Amino acid sequence: MPRPVVLVLNGPNLNMLGVREPEIYGTQTLDDVEQMCRDAADRLGLDVDCRQSNHEGEMVTWIQNSFGRISGLVINAGAYTHTSIAIHDALKLYGGAIPIAEVHITDPKTREKFRHFSYIEELAFARYAGHGVMGYVRALEALAERLGKM
Ligand code: DHK
């Protein structure tokens, strides 16, 4: 039986993990994070499609093209979390039909004020922030449970 596909979507600057402000974001790279996601997905009976983009429109297109193809979404939209109505609107395409988990490595709500608001939060059934890169694994576990795979 085919396994449910979960899109793991990372936004701008997350390709610089490991190099970018390691005292804040840690030393693991995006490759490490994506491997962790693949390992977790294997354990949980899911398939993951891991993508990263620095471009808002590309993220919107990927979200649109995933419609009808994925069973769940893990998203760390980086700074677009706090600015992008376009990503918010694209996520609304799913109309609550698939579960969305919002992830942040840090906890933006304890950082600068401009990071406190999220355009994704109200559309997500779960939010993991401040758990470092383990937040991605927690999000996949929550999705698997939600999809009845645990
Ligand atoms: C990542 C970013 O790139 C920031 O713009 C967000 C988020 C926080 C994170 O913690 O993963 O404000």
Short mmCIF file of N, CA and C and ligand atoms in Angstrom, two decimals:
data_model
loop_
_atom_site.label_atom_id
_atom_site.label_comp_id
_atom_site.label_asym_id
_atom_site.label_seq_id
_atom_site.Cartn_x
_atom_site.Cartn_y
_atom_site.Cartn_z
N MET A 1 0.83 -1.19 0.00
CA MET A 1 0.00 0.00 0.00
C MET A 1 0.87 1.26 0.00
N PRO A 2 0.55 2.26 -0.84
CA PRO A 2 1.38 3.46 -0.85
C PRO A 2 1.31 4.19 0.48
N ARG A 3 2.44 4.75 0.86
CA ARG A 3 2.47 5.45 2.15
C ARG A 3 2.03 6.90 1.94
N PRO A 4 1.37 7.49 2.94
CA PRO A 4 0.97 8.90 2.80
C PRO A 4 2.20 9.78 2.61
N VAL A 5 2.08 10.72 1.68
CA VAL A 5 3.19 11.64 1.40
C VAL A 5 3.01 12.92 2.21
N VAL A 6 4.09 13.33 2.86
CA VAL A 6 4.10 14.58 3.61
C VAL A 6 5.15 15.50 2.97
N LEU A 7 4.72 16.69 2.63
CA LEU A 7 5.66 17.70 2.12
C LEU A 7 6.31 18.40 3.31
N VAL A 8 7.64 18.41 3.33
CA VAL A 8 8.39 19.14 4.36
C VAL A 8 8.99 20.35 3.65
N LEU A 9 8.40 21.50 3.91
CA LEU A 9 8.74 22.70 3.14
C LEU A 9 9.46 23.72 4.03
N ASN A 10 10.68 24.04 3.62
CA ASN A 10 11.48 25.05 4.33
C ASN A 10 11.63 26.30 3.47
N GLY A 11 11.55 27.43 4.13
CA GLY A 11 11.63 28.70 3.43
C GLY A 11 13.01 29.33 3.46
N PRO A 12 13.06 30.64 3.24
CA PRO A 12 14.30 31.35 3.01
C PRO A 12 15.30 31.24 4.16
N ASN A 13 16.54 31.12 3.76
CA ASN A 13 17.71 31.08 4.65
C ASN A 13 17.87 29.76 5.40
N LEU A 14 16.90 28.88 5.29
CA LEU A 14 17.05 27.60 6.00
C LEU A 14 18.04 26.69 5.27
N ASN A 15 18.37 27.03 4.02
CA ASN A 15 19.47 26.32 3.33
C ASN A 15 20.82 26.66 3.96
N MET A 16 20.85 27.70 4.80
CA MET A 16 22.12 28.10 5.42
C MET A 16 22.28 27.55 6.84
N LEU A 17 21.38 26.64 7.22
CA LEU A 17 21.49 26.02 8.56
C LEU A 17 22.90 25.44 8.73
N GLY A 18 23.42 25.57 9.94
CA GLY A 18 24.77 25.07 10.21
C GLY A 18 25.81 26.17 10.06
N VAL A 19 25.51 27.13 9.18
CA VAL A 19 26.43 28.25 8.93
C VAL A 19 25.83 29.52 9.52
N ARG A 20 24.51 29.61 9.39
CA ARG A 20 23.78 30.80 9.79
C ARG A 20 23.61 30.87 11.31
N GLU A 21 24.13 31.91 11.94
CA GLU A 21 23.96 32.13 13.39
C GLU A 21 23.84 30.80 14.16
N PRO A 22 24.90 30.00 14.17
CA PRO A 22 24.80 28.68 14.81
C PRO A 22 24.43 28.75 16.28
N GLU A 23 24.75 29.90 16.93
CA GLU A 23 24.40 30.03 18.36
C GLU A 23 22.88 30.12 18.53
N ILE A 24 22.16 30.47 17.44
CA ILE A 24 20.70 30.55 17.50
C ILE A 24 20.05 29.33 16.86
N TYR A 25 20.57 28.96 15.66
CA TYR A 25 19.90 27.91 14.88
C TYR A 25 20.57 26.54 14.97
N GLY A 26 21.73 26.48 15.70
CA GLY A 26 22.41 25.20 15.88
C GLY A 26 23.38 24.90 14.74
N THR A 27 23.99 23.75 14.82
CA THR A 27 25.08 23.41 13.89
C THR A 27 24.66 22.39 12.83
N GLN A 28 23.44 21.87 12.94
CA GLN A 28 23.02 20.90 11.94
C GLN A 28 22.63 21.59 10.63
N THR A 29 22.95 20.94 9.54
CA THR A 29 22.68 21.51 8.22
C THR A 29 21.28 21.11 7.75
N LEU A 30 20.85 21.73 6.65
CA LEU A 30 19.55 21.35 6.08
C LEU A 30 19.58 19.88 5.63
N ASP A 31 20.73 19.45 5.10
CA ASP A 31 20.85 18.02 4.71
C ASP A 31 20.62 17.13 5.93
N ASP A 32 21.21 17.52 7.08
CA ASP A 32 21.02 16.72 8.31
C ASP A 32 19.53 16.68 8.67
N VAL A 33 18.88 17.86 8.59
CA VAL A 33 17.46 17.95 8.97
C VAL A 33 16.62 17.07 8.04
N GLU A 34 16.92 17.14 6.73
CA GLU A 34 16.12 16.36 5.77
C GLU A 34 16.35 14.86 5.97
N GLN A 35 17.59 14.49 6.34
CA GLN A 35 17.85 13.07 6.62
C GLN A 35 17.08 12.62 7.86
N MET A 36 17.06 13.50 8.89
CA MET A 36 16.28 13.19 10.11
C MET A 36 14.81 12.98 9.76
N CYS A 37 14.31 13.82 8.85
CA CYS A 37 12.90 13.71 8.45
C CYS A 37 12.66 12.40 7.70
N ARG A 38 13.60 12.03 6.81
CA ARG A 38 13.43 10.77 6.08
C ARG A 38 13.47 9.57 7.03
N ASP A 39 14.38 9.63 8.02
CA ASP A 39 14.48 8.53 9.01
C ASP A 39 13.20 8.45 9.83
N ALA A 40 12.71 9.61 10.28
CA ALA A 40 11.48 9.63 11.09
C ALA A 40 10.32 9.11 10.25
N ALA A 41 10.25 9.55 9.00
CA ALA A 41 9.15 9.13 8.12
C ALA A 41 9.16 7.62 7.93
N ASP A 42 10.34 7.05 7.74
CA ASP A 42 10.46 5.59 7.58
C ASP A 42 9.88 4.87 8.79
N ARG A 43 10.27 5.37 9.97
CA ARG A 43 9.80 4.77 11.23
C ARG A 43 8.29 4.92 11.37
N LEU A 44 7.73 6.01 10.83
CA LEU A 44 6.32 6.34 11.05
C LEU A 44 5.41 5.85 9.93
N GLY A 45 5.99 5.27 8.90
CA GLY A 45 5.18 4.77 7.78
C GLY A 45 4.73 5.88 6.85
N LEU A 46 5.53 6.92 6.75
CA LEU A 46 5.21 8.04 5.85
C LEU A 46 6.28 8.15 4.78
N ASP A 47 5.96 8.85 3.70
CA ASP A 47 6.97 9.26 2.71
C ASP A 47 7.10 10.77 2.82
N VAL A 48 8.33 11.28 2.76
CA VAL A 48 8.48 12.74 2.80
C VAL A 48 9.05 13.26 1.48
N ASP A 49 8.57 14.42 1.12
CA ASP A 49 9.10 15.16 -0.02
C ASP A 49 9.67 16.44 0.59
N CYS A 50 11.02 16.51 0.68
CA CYS A 50 11.67 17.64 1.36
C CYS A 50 12.07 18.70 0.34
N ARG A 51 11.64 19.92 0.55
CA ARG A 51 11.98 21.02 -0.36
C ARG A 51 12.33 22.27 0.42
N GLN A 52 13.19 23.09 -0.19
CA GLN A 52 13.54 24.39 0.40
C GLN A 52 13.62 25.42 -0.71
N SER A 53 13.10 26.61 -0.43
CA SER A 53 13.23 27.68 -1.40
C SER A 53 13.44 29.02 -0.70
N ASN A 54 14.19 29.87 -1.37
CA ASN A 54 14.36 31.25 -0.89
C ASN A 54 13.34 32.18 -1.53
N HIS A 55 12.43 31.62 -2.34
CA HIS A 55 11.52 32.44 -3.14
C HIS A 55 10.06 32.18 -2.76
N GLU A 56 9.38 33.24 -2.38
CA GLU A 56 7.99 33.13 -1.94
C GLU A 56 7.10 32.49 -3.01
N GLY A 57 7.24 32.97 -4.27
CA GLY A 57 6.39 32.48 -5.35
C GLY A 57 6.62 31.00 -5.62
N GLU A 58 7.88 30.57 -5.49
CA GLU A 58 8.17 29.15 -5.71
C GLU A 58 7.50 28.30 -4.62
N MET A 59 7.51 28.81 -3.40
CA MET A 59 6.85 28.08 -2.31
C MET A 59 5.34 28.01 -2.57
N VAL A 60 4.77 29.12 -3.03
CA VAL A 60 3.33 29.14 -3.35
C VAL A 60 3.03 28.10 -4.44
N THR A 61 3.86 28.07 -5.48
CA THR A 61 3.64 27.11 -6.57
C THR A 61 3.74 25.67 -6.07
N TRP A 62 4.73 25.40 -5.23
CA TRP A 62 4.87 24.03 -4.71
C TRP A 62 3.65 23.65 -3.87
N ILE A 63 3.16 24.61 -3.06
CA ILE A 63 1.97 24.32 -2.24
C ILE A 63 0.78 24.03 -3.17
N GLN A 64 0.62 24.86 -4.19
CA GLN A 64 -0.49 24.64 -5.16
C GLN A 64 -0.35 23.27 -5.83
N ASN A 65 0.87 22.96 -6.29
CA ASN A 65 1.07 21.71 -7.05
C ASN A 65 0.94 20.47 -6.16
N SER A 66 1.05 20.67 -4.85
CA SER A 66 0.94 19.53 -3.94
C SER A 66 -0.51 19.18 -3.64
N PHE A 67 -1.40 20.10 -4.01
CA PHE A 67 -2.83 19.91 -3.74
C PHE A 67 -3.31 18.59 -4.36
N GLY A 68 -3.92 17.74 -3.56
CA GLY A 68 -4.41 16.45 -4.07
C GLY A 68 -3.35 15.37 -4.10
N ARG A 69 -2.12 15.72 -3.80
CA ARG A 69 -1.01 14.77 -3.92
C ARG A 69 -0.43 14.39 -2.55
N ILE A 70 -0.62 15.30 -1.56
CA ILE A 70 -0.02 15.04 -0.25
C ILE A 70 -1.11 14.83 0.81
N SER A 71 -0.68 14.15 1.88
CA SER A 71 -1.62 13.89 2.99
C SER A 71 -1.37 14.81 4.17
N GLY A 72 -0.24 15.50 4.16
CA GLY A 72 0.09 16.39 5.27
C GLY A 72 1.23 17.30 4.88
N LEU A 73 1.39 18.35 5.65
CA LEU A 73 2.43 19.35 5.35
C LEU A 73 3.13 19.76 6.64
N VAL A 74 4.46 19.77 6.59
CA VAL A 74 5.28 20.37 7.65
C VAL A 74 5.91 21.60 7.04
N ILE A 75 5.69 22.75 7.64
CA ILE A 75 6.22 23.97 7.04
C ILE A 75 6.96 24.84 8.05
N ASN A 76 8.20 25.19 7.68
CA ASN A 76 8.92 26.27 8.35
C ASN A 76 9.16 27.29 7.25
N ALA A 77 8.32 28.30 7.23
CA ALA A 77 8.39 29.29 6.15
C ALA A 77 9.44 30.36 6.41
N GLY A 78 10.28 30.16 7.46
CA GLY A 78 11.31 31.16 7.75
C GLY A 78 10.66 32.52 7.94
N ALA A 79 11.29 33.55 7.42
CA ALA A 79 10.79 34.91 7.62
C ALA A 79 9.44 35.14 6.94
N TYR A 80 9.11 34.33 5.92
CA TYR A 80 7.80 34.48 5.27
C TYR A 80 6.65 34.15 6.22
N THR A 81 6.96 33.42 7.28
CA THR A 81 5.96 33.16 8.32
C THR A 81 5.30 34.46 8.78
N HIS A 82 6.13 35.48 8.89
CA HIS A 82 5.69 36.73 9.52
C HIS A 82 5.20 37.77 8.50
N THR A 83 5.33 37.45 7.21
CA THR A 83 5.03 38.46 6.19
C THR A 83 4.11 38.00 5.07
N SER A 84 4.00 36.68 4.85
CA SER A 84 3.45 36.25 3.56
C SER A 84 1.96 35.90 3.58
N ILE A 85 1.16 36.84 3.10
CA ILE A 85 -0.27 36.56 2.90
C ILE A 85 -0.40 35.57 1.73
N ALA A 86 0.53 35.63 0.78
CA ALA A 86 0.47 34.72 -0.38
C ALA A 86 0.60 33.26 0.06
N ILE A 87 1.51 32.98 0.99
CA ILE A 87 1.65 31.60 1.48
C ILE A 87 0.42 31.23 2.33
N HIS A 88 -0.05 32.17 3.12
CA HIS A 88 -1.27 31.94 3.90
C HIS A 88 -2.43 31.55 2.96
N ASP A 89 -2.61 32.32 1.89
CA ASP A 89 -3.71 32.06 0.95
C ASP A 89 -3.52 30.71 0.26
N ALA A 90 -2.28 30.39 -0.11
CA ALA A 90 -2.01 29.10 -0.78
C ALA A 90 -2.36 27.95 0.17
N LEU A 91 -2.01 28.09 1.46
CA LEU A 91 -2.31 27.02 2.42
C LEU A 91 -3.81 26.85 2.59
N LYS A 92 -4.55 27.94 2.40
CA LYS A 92 -6.01 27.88 2.54
C LYS A 92 -6.66 27.05 1.44
N LEU A 93 -5.91 26.83 0.33
CA LEU A 93 -6.39 25.93 -0.73
C LEU A 93 -6.81 24.59 -0.16
N TYR A 94 -6.05 24.14 0.86
CA TYR A 94 -6.31 22.82 1.43
C TYR A 94 -7.61 22.82 2.22
N GLY A 95 -8.07 24.01 2.59
CA GLY A 95 -9.36 24.14 3.27
C GLY A 95 -9.51 23.22 4.47
N GLY A 96 -8.42 22.98 5.16
CA GLY A 96 -8.47 22.11 6.34
C GLY A 96 -8.51 20.62 5.99
N ALA A 97 -8.44 20.30 4.69
CA ALA A 97 -8.56 18.89 4.26
C ALA A 97 -7.32 18.08 4.64
N ILE A 98 -6.17 18.73 4.73
CA ILE A 98 -4.98 18.00 5.17
C ILE A 98 -4.37 18.73 6.36
N PRO A 99 -3.80 17.97 7.29
CA PRO A 99 -3.22 18.61 8.46
C PRO A 99 -1.90 19.32 8.14
N ILE A 100 -1.77 20.51 8.71
CA ILE A 100 -0.56 21.33 8.53
C ILE A 100 0.10 21.51 9.89
N ALA A 101 1.40 21.23 9.96
CA ALA A 101 2.15 21.46 11.20
C ALA A 101 3.18 22.55 10.94
N GLU A 102 3.16 23.56 11.79
CA GLU A 102 4.10 24.67 11.66
C GLU A 102 5.32 24.39 12.55
N VAL A 103 6.49 24.59 11.98
CA VAL A 103 7.72 24.33 12.73
C VAL A 103 8.62 25.57 12.70
N HIS A 104 9.24 25.82 13.84
CA HIS A 104 10.35 26.79 13.90
C HIS A 104 11.43 26.21 14.79
N ILE A 105 12.65 26.40 14.38
CA ILE A 105 13.78 25.88 15.17
C ILE A 105 13.86 26.65 16.50
N THR A 106 13.75 27.97 16.40
CA THR A 106 13.73 28.83 17.58
C THR A 106 12.26 29.06 17.96
N ASP A 107 12.06 29.80 19.04
CA ASP A 107 10.69 30.22 19.35
C ASP A 107 10.56 31.70 18.99
N PRO A 108 9.99 31.98 17.81
CA PRO A 108 9.94 33.37 17.35
C PRO A 108 9.20 34.30 18.33
N LYS A 109 8.29 33.73 19.10
CA LYS A 109 7.49 34.59 19.99
C LYS A 109 8.31 35.11 21.17
N THR A 110 9.49 34.54 21.39
CA THR A 110 10.36 35.04 22.46
C THR A 110 11.49 35.89 21.88
N ARG A 111 11.43 36.16 20.58
CA ARG A 111 12.49 36.94 19.93
C ARG A 111 11.98 38.34 19.59
N GLU A 112 12.54 38.97 18.57
CA GLU A 112 12.15 40.34 18.22
C GLU A 112 10.65 40.40 17.95
N LYS A 113 10.08 41.58 18.22
CA LYS A 113 8.62 41.73 18.07
C LYS A 113 8.15 41.39 16.65
N PHE A 114 8.97 41.72 15.64
CA PHE A 114 8.53 41.50 14.26
C PHE A 114 8.40 40.01 13.92
N ARG A 115 8.86 39.14 14.83
CA ARG A 115 8.71 37.68 14.60
C ARG A 115 7.51 37.11 15.36
N HIS A 116 6.80 37.93 16.11
CA HIS A 116 5.77 37.37 16.99
C HIS A 116 4.52 36.89 16.24
N PHE A 117 4.18 37.57 15.13
CA PHE A 117 2.97 37.19 14.41
C PHE A 117 3.29 36.13 13.34
N SER A 118 2.41 35.15 13.21
CA SER A 118 2.56 34.12 12.17
C SER A 118 1.31 34.07 11.30
N TYR A 119 1.49 34.15 9.99
CA TYR A 119 0.37 33.99 9.05
C TYR A 119 -0.01 32.52 8.87
N ILE A 120 0.76 31.63 9.47
CA ILE A 120 0.52 30.19 9.28
C ILE A 120 -0.20 29.59 10.48
N GLU A 121 0.05 30.17 11.63
CA GLU A 121 -0.41 29.59 12.90
C GLU A 121 -1.90 29.21 12.89
N GLU A 122 -2.75 30.09 12.40
CA GLU A 122 -4.20 29.80 12.50
C GLU A 122 -4.62 28.65 11.58
N LEU A 123 -3.76 28.29 10.62
CA LEU A 123 -4.09 27.22 9.67
C LEU A 123 -3.49 25.88 10.09
N ALA A 124 -2.66 25.91 11.14
CA ALA A 124 -1.94 24.70 11.54
C ALA A 124 -2.62 24.03 12.73
N PHE A 125 -2.64 22.69 12.72
CA PHE A 125 -3.22 21.98 13.87
C PHE A 125 -2.20 21.81 14.97
N ALA A 126 -0.92 21.98 14.63
CA ALA A 126 0.14 21.82 15.63
C ALA A 126 1.27 22.79 15.31
N ARG A 127 1.98 23.20 16.35
CA ARG A 127 3.06 24.16 16.18
C ARG A 127 4.21 23.75 17.09
N TYR A 128 5.39 23.59 16.52
CA TYR A 128 6.57 23.23 17.30
C TYR A 128 7.59 24.33 17.11
N ALA A 129 7.88 25.05 18.17
CA ALA A 129 8.81 26.17 18.09
C ALA A 129 9.70 26.15 19.32
N GLY A 130 11.00 26.26 19.06
CA GLY A 130 11.94 26.30 20.18
C GLY A 130 12.45 24.93 20.59
N HIS A 131 12.17 23.92 19.77
CA HIS A 131 12.67 22.56 20.06
C HIS A 131 13.89 22.24 19.20
N GLY A 132 14.50 23.26 18.60
CA GLY A 132 15.60 22.99 17.68
C GLY A 132 15.09 22.18 16.49
N VAL A 133 16.01 21.46 15.85
CA VAL A 133 15.60 20.71 14.66
C VAL A 133 14.72 19.50 15.00
N MET A 134 14.66 19.13 16.29
CA MET A 134 13.75 18.04 16.69
C MET A 134 12.29 18.41 16.45
N GLY A 135 12.02 19.70 16.30
CA GLY A 135 10.66 20.13 16.01
C GLY A 135 10.11 19.48 14.74
N TYR A 136 10.98 19.24 13.76
CA TYR A 136 10.53 18.61 12.51
C TYR A 136 10.07 17.17 12.79
N VAL A 137 10.84 16.48 13.64
CA VAL A 137 10.48 15.08 13.97
C VAL A 137 9.18 15.06 14.76
N ARG A 138 9.08 15.99 15.73
CA ARG A 138 7.83 16.07 16.52
C ARG A 138 6.63 16.33 15.59
N ALA A 139 6.83 17.19 14.61
CA ALA A 139 5.74 17.53 13.69
C ALA A 139 5.35 16.30 12.87
N LEU A 140 6.33 15.53 12.40
CA LEU A 140 6.02 14.32 11.63
C LEU A 140 5.30 13.30 12.51
N GLU A 141 5.72 13.21 13.78
CA GLU A 141 5.04 12.28 14.70
C GLU A 141 3.59 12.69 14.89
N ALA A 142 3.36 14.00 15.06
CA ALA A 142 1.99 14.50 15.26
C ALA A 142 1.16 14.25 14.00
N LEU A 143 1.77 14.43 12.83
CA LEU A 143 1.04 14.17 11.58
C LEU A 143 0.70 12.69 11.44
N ALA A 144 1.67 11.84 11.77
CA ALA A 144 1.43 10.39 11.66
C ALA A 144 0.27 9.99 12.57
N GLU A 145 0.27 10.56 13.78
CA GLU A 145 -0.82 10.24 14.71
C GLU A 145 -2.14 10.71 14.13
N ARG A 146 -2.12 11.92 13.62
CA ARG A 146 -3.34 12.51 13.04
C ARG A 146 -3.84 11.68 11.85
N LEU A 147 -2.90 11.13 11.08
CA LEU A 147 -3.28 10.35 9.90
C LEU A 147 -3.56 8.89 10.25
N GLY A 148 -3.50 8.60 11.55
CA GLY A 148 -3.81 7.23 11.99
C GLY A 148 -2.72 6.25 11.70
N LYS A 149 -1.49 6.73 11.60
CA LYS A 149 -0.38 5.83 11.28
C LYS A 149 0.38 5.39 12.52
N MET A 150 -0.01 5.87 13.71
CA MET A 150 0.76 5.51 14.92
C MET A 150 -0.07 4.66 15.86
C1 DHK B 1 13.51 30.75 10.90
C2 DHK B 1 13.71 31.94 10.31
O1 DHK B 1 14.41 32.05 9.19
C3 DHK B 1 13.21 33.20 10.91
O2 DHK B 1 12.94 34.18 9.95
C4 DHK B 1 12.01 32.97 11.80
C5 DHK B 1 12.59 30.58 12.04
C6 DHK B 1 12.31 31.85 12.79
C7 DHK B 1 13.02 29.41 12.92
O3 DHK B 1 13.17 29.56 14.12
O4 DHK B 1 13.16 28.31 12.35
O5 DHK B 1 11.68 34.15 12.47
#
